[in-house]
Amino acid sequence: MTTAAPATSPGLAPAQLDAYQRDGYVVLPGLIDPAECDAVVAHMADQAAGRRKVAGMPAIDTSKPNWGRTHNQHLYDPVAMGMLLHPRLRRPLADACGGAVDGVQTMYFWQGSEQRRHQDQYYLPGCFSAWIALVDVSPENGTIWVQPGSHLRKLVTARDLQDAPDKPKPLFGSHYDEAVDALYEQNRAAGLSADVPAIARKGDVVIFHGKLIHRGGPVGKPGSFRHVMANHYIPNDFDGWPHEGWPRFTFDGIRRLTKPLAVA
Ligand SMILES: O=C(O)CCC(=O)C(=O)O
């Protein structure tokens, strides 16, 4: 007999919270029910194959290189919204953050991204992430690689990349990818380890800090599918969110804007 997964989860165990605070990430095994993962994957596979249209979203052109991801699908698609505000994520995210959180951004990946090293808070100030493996993920289909402890060190910001004559030379160079690579090496020289792959089974969730240096690793078996949903959150009481007009959602589904859009 199978039993349905409970709607909520107990939150982070003390050892998991310690790991998150020390390393900047923690893998939560089996948080999402495998049957639910399969249903989301089937939904997304139908969308990519053109069998399902998500109202308001352009059709996915799988003949294009790098077609394999969407941004902010939750704004159009109740299935994606359901994963952003999944009840099983609510307590672990609140524990990691130290209070209630708002969902702000989603990325759905059909394939490994091979994205270069970055820190999410460069793009989404104040954020942290729940990265949901909807299939088994490993270096073969392109998992993420993270530098443990890097969330406790510097965040590269736009200021570091400015190269104005009245400013000292930028700390790390003038290109974002190179700046983060340089920070990664600086962290290594300061005693941090090399980055490590996150190994996740279907239904596992990796919660990671928005200052953690991470990348999408090489896809060992090119063309393989790697269904992952990467959600980003900010603290509910965070008032430094700079993206006017970009809605944030509480886990009770309340939508608000940081500032109302000016009406022309
Ligand atoms: O899943 C990936 O390949 C990249 C995800 C990522 O970089 C992110 O969620 O910020």
Coordinates of C-alpha atoms and ligand atoms in Angstrom, one line a residue:
M1 CA 0.0 0.0 0.0
T2 CA 1.3 3.5 -0.8
T3 CA 0.7 6.5 1.4
A4 CA 0.5 10.0 0.2
A5 CA 3.3 12.3 1.3
P6 CA 2.2 14.6 4.1
A7 CA 1.3 18.1 2.8
T8 CA 3.8 19.8 5.1
S9 CA 7.3 18.8 6.3
P10 CA 8.8 19.1 9.7
G11 CA 11.4 21.6 8.7
L12 CA 15.2 21.4 9.1
A13 CA 16.7 19.1 11.7
P14 CA 19.4 20.8 13.8
A15 CA 22.2 19.0 11.9
Q16 CA 20.7 20.2 8.6
L17 CA 20.5 23.8 9.8
D18 CA 24.1 23.6 11.0
A19 CA 25.1 22.3 7.5
Y20 CA 23.3 25.1 5.8
Q21 CA 24.8 27.7 8.0
R22 CA 28.4 26.2 7.7
D23 CA 28.4 25.2 4.1
G24 CA 25.8 27.5 2.5
Y25 CA 23.8 24.5 1.3
V26 CA 22.0 21.4 2.4
V27 CA 20.4 18.5 0.5
L28 CA 17.0 17.5 1.8
P29 CA 16.4 13.9 0.7
G30 CA 13.0 12.9 -0.6
L31 CA 11.2 16.1 0.3
I32 CA 8.9 15.9 -2.8
D33 CA 6.9 12.8 -3.5
P34 CA 8.4 10.9 -6.6
A35 CA 4.9 10.6 -8.2
E36 CA 4.5 14.4 -7.9
C37 CA 7.9 14.8 -9.6
D38 CA 6.8 12.5 -12.4
A39 CA 3.6 14.5 -12.9
V40 CA 5.6 17.8 -13.1
V41 CA 8.1 16.3 -15.6
A42 CA 5.2 15.0 -17.8
H43 CA 3.6 18.4 -17.8
M44 CA 6.9 20.1 -18.8
A45 CA 7.7 17.4 -21.4
D46 CA 4.3 18.0 -22.9
Q47 CA 5.0 21.7 -23.0
A48 CA 8.4 21.2 -24.7
A49 CA 6.9 18.8 -27.2
G50 CA 4.1 21.3 -28.1
R51 CA 1.4 19.0 -26.8
R52 CA 0.5 21.6 -24.1
K53 CA 0.4 25.3 -24.4
V54 CA 0.9 27.5 -21.3
A55 CA -1.2 30.6 -21.9
G56 CA 0.9 33.7 -22.2
M57 CA 4.2 31.9 -22.8
P58 CA 5.8 31.6 -26.2
A59 CA 6.1 28.0 -27.5
I60 CA 9.4 26.3 -26.8
D61 CA 11.5 25.9 -29.9
T62 CA 13.6 22.8 -29.2
S63 CA 15.5 23.2 -32.4
K64 CA 17.3 26.2 -30.9
P65 CA 20.6 25.7 -29.0
N66 CA 20.1 26.3 -25.2
W67 CA 16.3 26.0 -25.5
G68 CA 16.2 24.0 -22.3
R69 CA 15.0 26.5 -19.6
T70 CA 12.2 29.0 -18.9
H71 CA 12.2 32.0 -16.5
N72 CA 9.3 32.8 -14.2
Q73 CA 6.9 30.2 -15.6
H74 CA 5.0 30.5 -12.3
L75 CA 3.6 33.8 -13.4
Y76 CA 1.7 31.9 -16.1
D77 CA 1.5 28.3 -15.0
P78 CA -0.3 27.0 -11.9
V79 CA 1.9 23.9 -12.0
A80 CA 5.1 26.0 -11.7
M81 CA 3.4 28.2 -9.1
G82 CA 2.5 25.0 -7.1
M83 CA 6.1 24.1 -7.0
L84 CA 7.3 27.5 -6.0
L85 CA 4.9 27.6 -3.1
H86 CA 5.0 23.8 -2.4
P87 CA 3.8 23.2 1.2
R88 CA 6.7 20.8 1.8
L89 CA 9.2 23.7 1.2
R90 CA 7.6 26.2 3.6
R91 CA 9.1 25.1 6.9
P92 CA 12.6 24.2 5.7
L93 CA 12.9 27.6 3.9
A94 CA 11.6 29.5 6.9
D95 CA 14.1 27.6 9.1
A96 CA 17.0 28.4 6.7
C97 CA 16.0 32.0 6.5
G98 CA 15.0 32.5 10.1
G99 CA 11.5 33.7 9.3
A100 CA 8.8 33.6 6.6
V101 CA 9.8 33.9 3.0
D102 CA 8.3 35.1 -0.3
G103 CA 8.8 33.3 -3.6
V104 CA 10.2 35.7 -6.2
Q105 CA 11.6 33.8 -9.2
T106 CA 11.6 30.4 -10.9
M107 CA 13.7 28.7 -13.5
Y108 CA 12.6 25.4 -15.0
F109 CA 15.4 23.4 -16.6
W110 CA 14.8 20.5 -19.0
Q111 CA 18.6 20.1 -19.4
G112 CA 21.7 21.0 -17.5
S113 CA 22.6 24.6 -17.8
E114 CA 26.4 24.5 -17.8
Q115 CA 26.1 28.1 -16.5
R116 CA 29.4 29.6 -15.3
R117 CA 30.1 30.4 -11.7
H118 CA 27.9 33.0 -10.1
Q119 CA 26.2 34.1 -6.9
D120 CA 22.4 34.5 -7.1
Q121 CA 22.4 37.6 -4.9
Y122 CA 24.2 39.5 -7.7
Y123 CA 21.0 39.3 -9.7
L124 CA 18.4 38.8 -6.9
P125 CA 19.5 40.7 -3.8
G126 CA 18.7 39.0 -0.5
C127 CA 17.7 35.7 -2.2
F128 CA 18.3 32.1 -1.4
S129 CA 17.3 29.0 -3.4
A130 CA 15.4 25.7 -3.4
W131 CA 16.7 23.6 -6.3
I132 CA 14.3 20.7 -6.8
A133 CA 15.6 17.5 -8.5
L134 CA 12.6 16.1 -10.4
V135 CA 14.7 13.3 -11.8
D136 CA 17.9 11.8 -10.5
V137 CA 20.7 14.4 -11.1
S138 CA 24.4 13.7 -11.2
P139 CA 27.4 14.9 -13.3
E140 CA 26.2 12.6 -16.0
N141 CA 23.1 14.8 -16.8
G142 CA 24.8 18.0 -15.5
T143 CA 24.3 18.8 -11.8
I144 CA 25.3 22.0 -10.0
W145 CA 28.7 22.4 -8.3
V146 CA 29.0 24.5 -5.2
Q147 CA 31.9 25.9 -3.2
P148 CA 31.1 25.1 0.4
G149 CA 31.5 28.1 2.8
S150 CA 31.7 30.7 0.0
H151 CA 28.5 32.3 1.2
L152 CA 30.4 33.5 4.3
R153 CA 32.8 35.5 2.2
K154 CA 32.5 38.2 -0.4
L155 CA 29.6 38.9 -2.7
V156 CA 30.6 40.3 -6.1
T157 CA 28.5 43.3 -6.8
A158 CA 28.1 45.7 -9.8
R159 CA 30.4 48.1 -7.9
D160 CA 33.3 45.6 -8.2
L161 CA 32.8 45.6 -12.0
Q162 CA 32.8 49.4 -12.5
D163 CA 35.9 50.8 -14.1
A164 CA 35.4 54.6 -13.8
P165 CA 38.5 56.9 -14.0
D166 CA 37.8 58.4 -10.6
K167 CA 37.6 54.9 -8.9
P168 CA 40.4 52.6 -8.0
K169 CA 40.8 49.6 -10.4
P170 CA 38.0 47.1 -9.9
L171 CA 38.8 44.5 -7.3
F172 CA 38.3 41.6 -9.6
G173 CA 38.4 42.8 -13.2
S174 CA 35.6 44.0 -15.4
H175 CA 33.7 41.0 -16.4
Y176 CA 31.2 39.2 -14.1
D177 CA 32.2 35.6 -14.9
E178 CA 35.9 36.3 -14.5
A179 CA 35.2 38.3 -11.3
V180 CA 33.5 35.3 -9.7
D181 CA 36.2 32.9 -10.9
A182 CA 38.7 35.2 -9.3
L183 CA 36.7 35.3 -6.1
Y184 CA 36.5 31.5 -6.2
E185 CA 40.3 31.3 -6.4
Q186 CA 40.7 33.8 -3.7
N187 CA 38.4 31.7 -1.5
R188 CA 40.6 28.6 -2.3
A189 CA 43.7 30.5 -1.3
A190 CA 41.9 31.4 2.0
G191 CA 41.4 27.7 2.7
L192 CA 38.0 26.9 1.1
S193 CA 37.7 23.7 -0.8
A194 CA 37.2 23.3 -4.6
D195 CA 33.6 23.2 -5.7
V196 CA 31.8 19.9 -5.3
P197 CA 28.9 18.4 -7.2
A198 CA 25.4 18.2 -5.6
I199 CA 24.2 14.6 -6.1
A200 CA 20.4 14.6 -5.8
R201 CA 17.8 11.8 -6.3
K202 CA 14.4 12.4 -7.6
G203 CA 12.4 14.4 -5.0
D204 CA 15.5 15.8 -3.2
V205 CA 15.7 19.5 -2.7
V206 CA 19.0 21.5 -2.3
I207 CA 18.5 24.7 -0.3
F208 CA 21.4 27.1 -0.9
H209 CA 22.4 30.6 0.1
G210 CA 22.3 33.4 -2.4
K211 CA 26.0 34.2 -1.8
L212 CA 27.1 30.6 -2.4
I213 CA 29.4 30.4 -5.5
H214 CA 27.9 27.7 -7.8
R215 CA 27.8 26.7 -11.4
G216 CA 25.9 24.3 -13.7
G217 CA 28.5 21.6 -14.2
P218 CA 29.4 20.0 -17.6
V219 CA 26.7 17.6 -19.0
G220 CA 28.6 14.3 -19.0
K221 CA 26.1 12.8 -21.5
P222 CA 25.2 15.5 -23.9
G223 CA 21.6 15.7 -24.8
S224 CA 20.4 14.0 -21.6
F225 CA 17.4 15.4 -19.8
R226 CA 17.7 16.9 -16.4
H227 CA 14.4 18.1 -15.1
V228 CA 15.1 20.6 -12.2
M229 CA 13.1 23.5 -10.9
A230 CA 15.2 26.2 -9.3
N231 CA 13.1 28.5 -7.1
H232 CA 14.3 31.7 -5.5
Y233 CA 13.0 33.4 -2.3
I234 CA 13.6 36.4 -0.2
P235 CA 12.7 37.1 3.4
N236 CA 9.2 38.3 3.8
D237 CA 10.4 41.4 5.7
F238 CA 13.2 42.1 3.2
D239 CA 12.7 45.7 1.9
G240 CA 15.8 45.8 -0.3
W241 CA 14.2 44.1 -3.3
P242 CA 15.0 46.3 -6.2
H243 CA 12.8 44.8 -8.9
E244 CA 9.8 47.1 -9.1
G245 CA 6.8 45.4 -10.8
W246 CA 8.2 41.9 -10.1
P247 CA 5.7 40.2 -7.8
R248 CA 6.6 38.3 -4.7
F249 CA 4.3 35.6 -3.2
T250 CA 3.8 34.4 0.3
F251 CA 3.3 30.7 1.0
D252 CA -0.4 31.6 1.5
G253 CA -0.5 32.8 -2.1
I254 CA -0.7 36.5 -1.3
R255 CA 0.8 38.5 -4.2
R256 CA 2.4 41.9 -3.7
L257 CA 4.8 44.3 -5.4
T258 CA 7.7 45.8 -3.5
K259 CA 6.5 49.2 -4.8
P260 CA 3.5 49.8 -7.0
L261 CA 4.3 50.4 -10.6
A262 CA 3.9 54.1 -11.6
V263 CA 0.9 54.5 -13.9
A264 CA 1.8 56.6 -16.9
Ligands
LIG1 O1 20.6 24.2 -12.3 C1 21.5 24.7 -12.9 O2 22.2 24.2 -13.8 C2 21.9 26.2 -12.5 C3 21.0 26.7 -11.5 C4 21.4 28.0 -10.9 O3 22.5 28.4 -11.2 C5 20.6 28.7 -10.0 O4 19.5 28.2 -9.6 O5 21.0 29.8 -9.7

